C-alpha cells in the first residue's frame, strides 16, 4: 500500500497538498516581510509538518495498525514535542532578529496572562498533531479501501468456485443415470443402445466443450435437452406422454448458464413415470431478447418422503446455481397440485440481454 505514493496519481496528490503550504513563505518574502536569504527560517514550519506527516504515514501509523498503540502514541508525542520545541527555539532565539512581521511576538498575551514561549510550543504541538492525525487517517482509509476491495475479490472468487463446484456435481449425477439407462438398454435392444450411445456422445461434446463456459448459446442448450429426452424415450414405456414445445426466434442469440435446466428434466423422468399408470411430461421453453421461460409439468409418483416433499439434492443445486448465475434476475415457481398428483416447475430468467452476443 505504501508503494502507491510513488504512482503518478498519488504523486500529484502530494504536490497538490504540499505545494500551497511551501509557497506561503515565498509570498511573505515577495512582499518584503522576510528576506529570501532566511530560507530555513521560512520553511522550518512546513518542513516540520512534512516530517511528521511522512513519518506517521510510513513508520508510526503502521505500528498502530499492527496493534502497537503504546509505541505509536509515545513516539508520536516525543516526535511532535521535540519538533515543536525546535521550531520555537530556532524562530524565537536564533532567528528572532530576522523576523519582522512574520512572527510578531509582541502581539502575544503578556507573561502575566500566558507565557509566550509556552503558547508557541502549544500552538506548534497542535499544528503538528493535526498533520499526524491527517497522515494516519489517510493511511487507515487506504488500508480500509484495500481490505474492502480484497474482500470483494475473495467473495467473487468464492462465488465462482462454488458455481464451478455445483456445475461439476451435475456431471457425475447426469452421466451415472445415463450410463445406467444405456446399460439396461443393451440387454434387450442393441440397435437402440447404439443410437443411445450416439445421443450420449453429442451430449458429452456439449459437456466437455460448451459446458466449461459460464454461458452458452440457448439453442445449443435446447439441443442438449432434446438429446436427453430422446435418450430417455428409448427406455420409457409407451404409456408415457412426452410433449415438447420450444420457441426460440432464429434471430435470438440469448445466452444461458449451461445445464441449468437438466436437473428439472431428470427430476421429471425420475418421479413422473410409474408402470401401469397414466404418465406425462410436458416441456415448454420460450425465449426472446428480454427473458427465458422454461417450464415443465409431470405426473408425480415420489419414491420416498424426501422426494415426496420436493426437496431433492438436484433441485437444491438448481436453486443455488440460479442465485449465483442470475442474482435478483430470476423467478422460480414450483409445487404440486391440490392432490399432489402433478408437479410443476417454472423458471423465468429476466434481463437476458446482458448475455447476448
C-alpha positions as a LaTeX table, in Angstrom:
\begin{tabular}{lrrr}
\hline
Residue & $x$ (\AA) & $y$ (\AA) & $z$ (\AA) \\
\hline
Unk1 & 0.00 & 0.00 & 0.00 \\
Unk2 & 2.80 & 2.44 & 0.83 \\
Unk3 & 4.25 & 1.96 & $-2.63$ \\
Unk4 & 1.16 & 3.63 & $-4.03$ \\
Unk5 & 2.62 & 7.01 & $-3.13$ \\
Unk6 & 5.06 & 6.65 & $-5.98$ \\
Unk7 & 2.42 & 6.24 & $-8.63$ \\
Unk8 & 1.76 & 9.25 & $-10.82$ \\
Unk9 & $-1.70$ & 9.83 & $-9.39$ \\
Unk10 & $-0.53$ & 9.77 & $-5.79$ \\
Unk11 & 2.48 & 11.91 & $-6.65$ \\
Unk12 & 0.20 & 14.63 & $-7.97$ \\
Unk13 & $-1.91$ & 14.35 & $-4.84$ \\
Unk14 & 1.19 & 15.01 & $-2.75$ \\
Unk15 & 2.08 & 18.02 & $-4.88$ \\
Unk16 & $-1.42$ & 19.48 & $-4.56$ \\
Unk17 & $-1.35$ & 19.05 & $-0.78$ \\
Unk18 & 2.12 & 20.41 & 0.00 \\
Unk19 & 2.79 & 22.99 & $-2.74$ \\
Unk20 & 0.48 & 25.71 & $-1.34$ \\
Unk21 & 1.98 & 25.26 & 2.11 \\
Unk22 & 5.53 & 25.58 & 0.79 \\
Unk23 & 4.64 & 28.64 & $-1.28$ \\
Unk24 & 3.35 & 30.64 & 1.66 \\
Unk25 & 6.83 & 31.69 & 2.92 \\
Unk26 & 7.75 & 32.80 & $-0.59$ \\
Unk27 & 4.67 & 35.02 & $-0.68$ \\
Unk28 & 5.82 & 36.73 & 2.51 \\
Unk29 & 9.31 & 37.10 & 1.05 \\
Unk30 & 7.99 & 38.71 & $-2.14$ \\
Unk31 & 6.22 & 41.35 & $-0.03$ \\
Unk32 & 9.38 & 42.18 & 1.84 \\
Unk33 & 8.30 & 40.66 & 5.09 \\
Unk34 & 11.21 & 38.26 & 5.30 \\
Unk35 & 14.37 & 38.23 & 3.15 \\
Unk36 & 14.93 & 35.28 & 0.86 \\
Unk37 & 18.28 & 34.52 & 2.44 \\
Unk38 & 16.50 & 33.34 & 5.57 \\
Unk39 & 15.09 & 30.33 & 3.70 \\
Unk40 & 15.48 & 27.85 & 6.50 \\
Unk41 & 13.54 & 30.02 & 8.94 \\
Unk42 & 10.82 & 30.47 & 6.34 \\
Unk43 & 10.43 & 26.75 & 5.63 \\
Unk44 & 11.00 & 25.41 & 9.13 \\
Unk45 & 7.28 & 25.11 & 9.93 \\
Unk46 & 6.13 & 23.46 & 6.67 \\
Unk47 & 9.18 & 21.16 & 6.69 \\
Unk48 & 8.29 & 20.07 & 10.23 \\
Unk49 & 4.78 & 19.27 & 9.03 \\
Unk50 & 6.18 & 17.24 & 6.13 \\
Unk51 & 8.44 & 15.29 & 8.51 \\
Unk52 & 5.60 & 14.49 & 10.91 \\
Unk53 & 3.18 & 13.56 & 8.11 \\
Unk54 & 5.51 & 11.15 & 6.30 \\
Unk55 & 7.00 & 9.59 & 9.43 \\
Unk56 & 3.44 & 8.83 & 10.52 \\
Unk57 & 2.43 & 7.56 & 7.08 \\
Unk58 & 5.45 & 5.29 & 6.58 \\
Unk59 & 6.59 & 4.35 & 10.10 \\
Unk60 & 4.32 & 5.22 & 13.01 \\
Unk61 & 0.82 & 4.60 & 11.66 \\
Unk62 & 1.67 & 1.03 & 10.53 \\
Unk63 & 2.55 & 0.40 & 14.20 \\
Unk64 & $-0.97$ & 1.44 & 15.17 \\
Unk65 & $-2.48$ & $-0.84$ & 12.52 \\
Unk66 & $-0.41$ & $-3.72$ & 13.89 \\
Unk67 & $-1.78$ & $-3.14$ & 17.38 \\
Unk68 & 1.24 & $-1.34$ & 18.89 \\
Unk69 & $-0.82$ & 1.54 & 20.26 \\
Unk70 & 1.51 & 2.39 & 23.13 \\
Unk71 & 4.55 & 2.74 & 20.87 \\
Unk72 & 2.52 & 4.77 & 18.37 \\
Unk73 & 1.31 & 7.34 & 20.87 \\
Unk74 & 4.62 & 7.54 & 22.74 \\
Unk75 & 6.79 & 8.03 & 19.66 \\
Unk76 & 4.32 & 10.49 & 18.14 \\
Unk77 & 4.19 & 12.57 & 21.30 \\
Unk78 & 8.00 & 12.67 & 21.56 \\
Unk79 & 8.42 & 13.49 & 17.87 \\
Unk80 & 5.85 & 16.29 & 17.88 \\
Unk81 & 7.09 & 17.72 & 21.18 \\
Unk82 & 10.73 & 17.78 & 20.05 \\
Unk83 & 9.85 & 19.42 & 16.73 \\
Unk84 & 7.58 & 21.94 & 18.48 \\
Unk85 & 10.37 & 22.95 & 20.84 \\
Unk86 & 12.90 & 23.00 & 17.99 \\
Unk87 & 10.66 & 25.30 & 15.94 \\
Unk88 & 10.24 & 27.68 & 18.85 \\
Unk89 & 13.93 & 27.71 & 19.79 \\
Unk90 & 15.03 & 28.43 & 16.24 \\
Unk91 & 12.43 & 31.03 & 15.40 \\
Unk92 & 12.50 & 32.81 & 18.75 \\
Unk93 & 16.10 & 32.63 & 19.92 \\
Unk94 & 18.16 & 32.07 & 16.75 \\
Unk95 & 16.10 & 33.74 & 14.06 \\
Unk96 & 14.39 & 36.38 & 16.19 \\
Unk97 & 16.43 & 39.26 & 14.79 \\
Unk98 & 15.36 & 38.44 & 11.21 \\
Unk99 & 11.66 & 38.07 & 11.99 \\
Unk100 & 10.00 & 41.42 & 11.43 \\
Unk101 & 6.30 & 40.86 & 10.84 \\
Unk102 & 6.10 & 37.13 & 10.16 \\
Unk103 & 6.24 & 36.23 & 13.86 \\
Unk104 & 5.01 & 39.23 & 15.90 \\
Unk105 & 5.72 & 38.08 & 19.44 \\
Unk106 & 4.81 & 41.49 & 20.75 \\
Unk107 & 1.18 & 40.73 & 19.81 \\
Unk108 & 1.03 & 37.69 & 22.09 \\
Unk109 & $-0.55$ & 37.71 & 25.52 \\
Unk110 & 1.66 & 39.17 & 28.23 \\
Unk111 & 3.59 & 36.91 & 30.59 \\
Unk112 & 1.02 & 37.73 & 33.28 \\
Unk113 & $-1.64$ & 36.02 & 31.18 \\
Unk114 & 0.29 & 33.29 & 29.42 \\
Unk115 & 3.96 & 32.63 & 28.89 \\
Unk116 & 4.60 & 33.35 & 25.17 \\
Unk117 & 7.10 & 30.51 & 24.95 \\
Unk118 & 4.51 & 28.03 & 26.23 \\
Unk119 & 1.93 & 29.50 & 23.88 \\
Unk120 & 4.09 & 28.96 & 20.80 \\
Unk121 & 5.10 & 25.45 & 21.82 \\
Unk122 & 1.45 & 24.52 & 22.41 \\
Unk123 & 0.47 & 26.06 & 19.07 \\
Unk124 & 3.23 & 24.14 & 17.26 \\
Unk125 & 2.29 & 20.94 & 19.05 \\
Unk126 & $-1.34$ & 21.33 & 17.97 \\
Unk127 & $-0.44$ & 22.05 & 14.32 \\
Unk128 & 1.89 & 19.07 & 14.08 \\
Unk129 & $-0.66$ & 16.84 & 15.81 \\
Unk130 & $-3.18$ & 17.74 & 13.12 \\
Unk131 & $-0.63$ & 16.71 & 10.45 \\
Unk132 & 0.00 & 13.42 & 12.25 \\
Unk133 & $-3.73$ & 12.74 & 12.51 \\
Unk134 & $-4.29$ & 13.55 & 8.84 \\
Unk135 & $-1.47$ & 11.24 & 7.71 \\
Unk136 & $-2.76$ & 8.43 & 9.93 \\
Unk137 & $-6.30$ & 8.91 & 8.64 \\
Unk138 & $-5.13$ & 8.76 & 5.03 \\
Unk139 & $-3.22$ & 5.53 & 5.62 \\
Unk140 & $-6.09$ & 3.92 & 7.50 \\
Unk141 & $-8.56$ & 4.95 & 4.79 \\
Unk142 & $-6.30$ & 3.43 & 2.13 \\
Unk143 & $-5.92$ & 0.22 & 4.12 \\
Unk144 & $-9.67$ & 0.03 & 4.65 \\
Unk145 & $-10.30$ & 0.59 & 0.96 \\
Unk146 & $-7.79$ & $-2.10$ & 0.07 \\
Unk147 & $-9.32$ & $-4.52$ & 2.60 \\
Unk148 & $-12.79$ & $-3.92$ & 1.16 \\
Unk149 & $-11.50$ & $-4.50$ & $-2.38$ \\
Unk150 & $-9.76$ & $-7.72$ & $-1.30$ \\
Unk151 & $-12.92$ & $-8.83$ & 0.48 \\
Unk152 & $-14.99$ & $-8.26$ & $-2.66$ \\
Unk153 & $-12.42$ & $-10.15$ & $-4.73$ \\
Unk154 & $-12.45$ & $-13.02$ & $-2.25$ \\
Unk155 & $-16.25$ & $-13.15$ & $-2.27$ \\
Unk156 & $-16.27$ & $-13.13$ & $-6.06$ \\
Unk157 & $-13.66$ & $-15.90$ & $-6.17$ \\
Unk158 & $-15.64$ & $-17.96$ & $-3.65$ \\
Unk159 & $-18.82$ & $-17.46$ & $-5.66$ \\
Unk160 & $-17.11$ & $-18.59$ & $-8.85$ \\
Unk161 & $-15.56$ & $-21.58$ & $-7.07$ \\
Unk162 & $-18.92$ & $-22.56$ & $-5.62$ \\
Unk163 & $-20.57$ & $-22.23$ & $-9.03$ \\
Unk164 & $-17.89$ & $-24.40$ & $-10.64$ \\
Unk165 & $-18.28$ & $-26.95$ & $-7.86$ \\
Unk166 & $-22.05$ & $-27.08$ & $-8.35$ \\
Unk167 & $-21.63$ & $-27.48$ & $-12.09$ \\
Unk168 & $-19.15$ & $-30.29$ & $-11.58$ \\
Unk169 & $-21.60$ & $-32.05$ & $-9.28$ \\
Unk170 & $-24.15$ & $-32.15$ & $-12.11$ \\
Unk171 & $-21.86$ & $-34.06$ & $-14.45$ \\
Unk172 & $-21.32$ & $-37.27$ & $-12.42$ \\
Unk173 & $-25.00$ & $-37.37$ & $-11.43$ \\
Unk174 & $-26.18$ & $-36.97$ & $-15.00$ \\
Unk175 & $-23.60$ & $-39.34$ & $-16.52$ \\
Unk176 & $-24.31$ & $-42.05$ & $-13.96$ \\
Unk177 & $-28.02$ & $-42.01$ & $-14.71$ \\
Unk178 & $-27.44$ & $-42.02$ & $-18.47$ \\
Unk179 & $-24.91$ & $-44.85$ & $-18.41$ \\
Unk180 & $-27.28$ & $-46.95$ & $-16.30$ \\
Unk181 & $-30.01$ & $-46.37$ & $-18.86$ \\
Unk182 & $-27.77$ & $-47.45$ & $-21.76$ \\
Unk183 & $-26.57$ & $-50.49$ & $-19.84$ \\
Unk184 & $-30.15$ & $-51.58$ & $-19.24$ \\
Unk185 & $-30.94$ & $-50.97$ & $-22.91$ \\
Unk186 & $-28.15$ & $-53.25$ & $-24.20$ \\
Unk187 & $-29.83$ & $-56.23$ & $-22.60$ \\
Unk188 & $-32.86$ & $-56.21$ & $-24.92$ \\
Unk189 & $-32.27$ & $-53.82$ & $-27.85$ \\
Unk190 & $-28.76$ & $-53.43$ & $-29.25$ \\
Unk191 & $-29.85$ & $-51.09$ & $-32.04$ \\
Unk192 & $-31.49$ & $-48.69$ & $-29.63$ \\
Unk193 & $-28.45$ & $-48.92$ & $-27.38$ \\
Unk194 & $-26.22$ & $-47.86$ & $-30.28$ \\
Unk195 & $-28.47$ & $-44.88$ & $-31.00$ \\
Unk196 & $-28.38$ & $-44.03$ & $-27.33$ \\
Unk197 & $-24.57$ & $-44.02$ & $-27.40$ \\
Unk198 & $-24.63$ & $-41.61$ & $-30.36$ \\
Unk199 & $-27.01$ & $-39.31$ & $-28.48$ \\
Unk200 & $-24.79$ & $-39.56$ & $-25.43$ \\
Unk201 & $-21.71$ & $-38.62$ & $-27.46$ \\
Unk202 & $-23.46$ & $-35.44$ & $-28.60$ \\
Unk203 & $-24.29$ & $-34.62$ & $-25.04$ \\
Unk204 & $-20.75$ & $-35.32$ & $-23.87$ \\
Unk205 & $-19.42$ & $-32.96$ & $-26.51$ \\
Unk206 & $-21.67$ & $-30.28$ & $-25.07$ \\
Unk207 & $-20.46$ & $-31.04$ & $-21.56$ \\
Unk208 & $-16.75$ & $-31.20$ & $-22.42$ \\
Unk209 & $-16.60$ & $-28.06$ & $-24.55$ \\
Unk210 & $-19.62$ & $-25.78$ & $-24.18$ \\
Unk211 & $-20.22$ & $-26.61$ & $-20.53$ \\
Unk212 & $-16.86$ & $-25.13$ & $-19.49$ \\
Unk213 & $-18.03$ & $-21.64$ & $-20.46$ \\
Unk214 & $-20.02$ & $-19.53$ & $-17.97$ \\
Unk215 & $-22.75$ & $-19.04$ & $-20.61$ \\
Unk216 & $-23.66$ & $-20.94$ & $-23.77$ \\
Unk217 & $-26.00$ & $-20.27$ & $-26.66$ \\
Unk218 & $-29.56$ & $-21.11$ & $-25.69$ \\
Unk219 & $-30.10$ & $-23.01$ & $-28.95$ \\
Unk220 & $-27.23$ & $-25.35$ & $-28.12$ \\
Unk221 & $-28.63$ & $-25.87$ & $-24.64$ \\
Unk222 & $-32.06$ & $-26.71$ & $-26.08$ \\
Unk223 & $-30.45$ & $-29.22$ & $-28.44$ \\
Unk224 & $-28.78$ & $-30.78$ & $-25.43$ \\
Unk225 & $-32.14$ & $-31.08$ & $-23.67$ \\
Unk226 & $-33.69$ & $-32.65$ & $-26.79$ \\
Unk227 & $-30.89$ & $-35.24$ & $-26.91$ \\
Unk228 & $-31.51$ & $-36.06$ & $-23.28$ \\
Unk229 & $-35.25$ & $-36.53$ & $-23.86$ \\
Unk230 & $-34.57$ & $-38.72$ & $-26.91$ \\
Unk231 & $-32.25$ & $-40.80$ & $-24.81$ \\
Unk232 & $-34.86$ & $-41.22$ & $-22.09$ \\
Unk233 & $-37.64$ & $-42.04$ & $-24.57$ \\
Unk234 & $-35.76$ & $-45.12$ & $-25.74$ \\
Unk235 & $-36.35$ & $-46.92$ & $-22.45$ \\
Unk236 & $-39.58$ & $-45.45$ & $-21.08$ \\
Unk237 & $-42.87$ & $-47.36$ & $-21.51$ \\
Unk238 & $-45.39$ & $-46.45$ & $-24.18$ \\
Unk239 & $-47.94$ & $-45.16$ & $-21.68$ \\
Unk240 & $-45.82$ & $-42.03$ & $-21.07$ \\
Unk241 & $-46.91$ & $-38.90$ & $-22.89$ \\
Unk242 & $-43.97$ & $-36.67$ & $-23.81$ \\
Unk243 & $-44.70$ & $-33.18$ & $-25.15$ \\
Unk244 & $-42.00$ & $-30.69$ & $-26.15$ \\
Unk245 & $-42.75$ & $-27.12$ & $-27.09$ \\
Unk246 & $-39.75$ & $-24.83$ & $-27.64$ \\
Unk247 & $-40.00$ & $-21.38$ & $-29.23$ \\
Unk248 & $-36.73$ & $-19.58$ & $-29.95$ \\
Unk249 & $-36.66$ & $-16.99$ & $-32.76$ \\
Unk250 & $-33.94$ & $-17.55$ & $-35.35$ \\
Unk251 & $-32.57$ & $-14.08$ & $-34.67$ \\
Unk252 & $-32.41$ & $-14.68$ & $-30.94$ \\
Unk253 & $-28.83$ & $-15.12$ & $-29.72$ \\
Unk254 & $-29.55$ & $-15.31$ & $-25.99$ \\
Unk255 & $-27.00$ & $-17.00$ & $-23.77$ \\
Unk256 & $-27.81$ & $-19.11$ & $-20.73$ \\
Unk257 & $-25.92$ & $-20.79$ & $-17.91$ \\
Unk258 & $-25.18$ & $-24.34$ & $-19.18$ \\
Unk259 & $-27.13$ & $-27.35$ & $-17.91$ \\
Unk260 & $-29.21$ & $-25.26$ & $-15.54$ \\
Unk261 & $-32.46$ & $-26.96$ & $-16.66$ \\
Unk262 & $-31.22$ & $-30.56$ & $-16.88$ \\
Unk263 & $-31.95$ & $-31.34$ & $-13.22$ \\
Unk264 & $-35.60$ & $-30.43$ & $-13.77$ \\
Unk265 & $-35.78$ & $-32.92$ & $-16.64$ \\
Unk266 & $-34.07$ & $-35.61$ & $-14.58$ \\
Unk267 & $-36.50$ & $-34.95$ & $-11.75$ \\
Unk268 & $-39.45$ & $-35.27$ & $-14.12$ \\
Unk269 & $-38.31$ & $-38.59$ & $-15.59$ \\
Unk270 & $-37.40$ & $-39.90$ & $-12.15$ \\
Unk271 & $-40.68$ & $-39.09$ & $-10.37$ \\
Unk272 & $-43.12$ & $-38.72$ & $-13.24$ \\
Unk273 & $-43.20$ & $-42.29$ & $-14.54$ \\
Unk274 & $-44.89$ & $-45.24$ & $-12.88$ \\
Unk275 & $-45.74$ & $-48.55$ & $-14.63$ \\
Unk276 & $-49.44$ & $-49.23$ & $-15.04$ \\
Unk277 & $-50.48$ & $-45.60$ & $-14.54$ \\
Unk278 & $-51.08$ & $-42.60$ & $-16.70$ \\
Unk279 & $-47.82$ & $-40.71$ & $-17.06$ \\
Unk280 & $-46.96$ & $-37.47$ & $-18.75$ \\
Unk281 & $-44.11$ & $-34.97$ & $-19.05$ \\
Unk282 & $-44.80$ & $-31.62$ & $-20.69$ \\
Unk283 & $-41.84$ & $-29.38$ & $-21.50$ \\
Unk284 & $-42.15$ & $-25.77$ & $-22.62$ \\
Unk285 & $-39.48$ & $-23.20$ & $-23.40$ \\
Unk286 & $-39.97$ & $-19.69$ & $-24.71$ \\
Unk287 & $-37.26$ & $-17.07$ & $-25.13$ \\
Unk288 & $-36.59$ & $-13.66$ & $-26.59$ \\
Unk289 & $-34.08$ & $-10.89$ & $-26.01$ \\
Unk290 & $-35.63$ & $-9.95$ & $-22.65$ \\
Unk291 & $-36.26$ & $-13.21$ & $-20.82$ \\
Unk292 & $-36.20$ & $-17.02$ & $-20.87$ \\
Unk293 & $-39.17$ & $-19.04$ & $-19.64$ \\
Unk294 & $-38.66$ & $-22.74$ & $-19.01$ \\
Unk295 & $-41.48$ & $-24.78$ & $-17.54$ \\
Unk296 & $-42.01$ & $-28.48$ & $-17.02$ \\
Unk297 & $-45.05$ & $-30.34$ & $-15.71$ \\
Unk298 & $-45.16$ & $-34.04$ & $-14.92$ \\
Unk299 & $-47.21$ & $-36.68$ & $-13.19$ \\
Unk300 & $-45.93$ & $-37.23$ & $-9.67$ \\
Unk301 & $-45.07$ & $-40.62$ & $-8.19$ \\
Unk302 & $-42.45$ & $-39.98$ & $-5.47$ \\
Unk303 & $-40.39$ & $-42.87$ & $-4.16$ \\
Unk304 & $-39.60$ & $-41.57$ & $-0.68$ \\
Unk305 & $-40.56$ & $-38.97$ & 1.91 \\
Unk306 & $-37.80$ & $-36.52$ & 0.89 \\
Unk307 & $-38.81$ & $-36.81$ & $-2.75$ \\
Unk308 & $-42.48$ & $-36.52$ & $-1.78$ \\
Unk309 & $-41.74$ & $-33.10$ & $-0.27$ \\
Unk310 & $-39.89$ & $-31.99$ & $-3.38$ \\
Unk311 & $-36.56$ & $-31.40$ & $-1.61$ \\
Unk312 & $-34.19$ & $-33.42$ & $-3.78$ \\
Unk313 & $-30.49$ & $-32.57$ & $-3.93$ \\
Unk314 & $-30.74$ & $-31.84$ & $-7.65$ \\
Unk315 & $-33.38$ & $-29.15$ & $-7.13$ \\
Unk316 & $-31.35$ & $-27.53$ & $-4.36$ \\
Unk317 & $-28.40$ & $-27.34$ & $-6.74$ \\
Unk318 & $-30.60$ & $-25.70$ & $-9.38$ \\
Unk319 & $-31.71$ & $-23.05$ & $-6.90$ \\
Unk320 & $-28.16$ & $-22.31$ & $-5.80$ \\
Unk321 & $-26.93$ & $-22.10$ & $-9.38$ \\
Unk322 & $-29.71$ & $-19.66$ & $-10.22$ \\
Unk323 & $-28.72$ & $-17.50$ & $-7.25$ \\
Unk324 & $-25.10$ & $-17.41$ & $-8.36$ \\
Unk325 & $-25.64$ & $-17.03$ & $-12.12$ \\
Unk326 & $-28.68$ & $-14.73$ & $-12.03$ \\
Unk327 & $-28.79$ & $-12.90$ & $-8.68$ \\
Unk328 & $-32.03$ & $-10.96$ & $-8.43$ \\
Unk329 & $-32.85$ & $-11.67$ & $-12.08$ \\
Unk330 & $-34.85$ & $-14.87$ & $-11.92$ \\
Unk331 & $-38.10$ & $-16.27$ & $-10.57$ \\
Unk332 & $-38.73$ & $-19.93$ & $-9.84$ \\
Unk333 & $-42.25$ & $-21.19$ & $-9.25$ \\
Unk334 & $-42.61$ & $-24.84$ & $-8.25$ \\
Unk335 & $-45.01$ & $-27.08$ & $-6.39$ \\
Unk336 & $-47.77$ & $-29.69$ & $-6.51$ \\
Unk337 & $-51.43$ & $-29.50$ & $-7.35$ \\
Unk338 & $-54.04$ & $-29.91$ & $-4.60$ \\
Unk339 & $-53.97$ & $-33.73$ & $-4.86$ \\
Unk340 & $-50.18$ & $-33.86$ & $-5.23$ \\
Unk341 & $-50.57$ & $-35.85$ & $-8.45$ \\
Unk342 & $-48.94$ & $-33.23$ & $-10.65$ \\
Unk343 & $-45.68$ & $-31.41$ & $-10.08$ \\
Unk344 & $-44.99$ & $-28.13$ & $-11.91$ \\
Unk345 & $-41.80$ & $-26.15$ & $-12.15$ \\
Unk346 & $-41.31$ & $-22.83$ & $-13.96$ \\
Unk347 & $-38.14$ & $-20.78$ & $-14.18$ \\
Unk348 & $-38.18$ & $-17.24$ & $-15.56$ \\
Unk349 & $-34.81$ & $-15.57$ & $-16.18$ \\
Unk350 & $-35.03$ & $-11.81$ & $-16.70$ \\
Unk351 & $-32.64$ & $-9.33$ & $-18.28$ \\
Unk352 & $-31.02$ & $-11.91$ & $-20.57$ \\
Unk353 & $-29.90$ & $-9.11$ & $-22.88$ \\
Unk354 & $-26.88$ & $-8.80$ & $-20.64$ \\
Unk355 & $-25.69$ & $-12.10$ & $-22.04$ \\
Unk356 & $-26.50$ & $-11.53$ & $-25.69$ \\
Unk357 & $-23.81$ & $-11.65$ & $-28.39$ \\
\hline
\end{tabular}
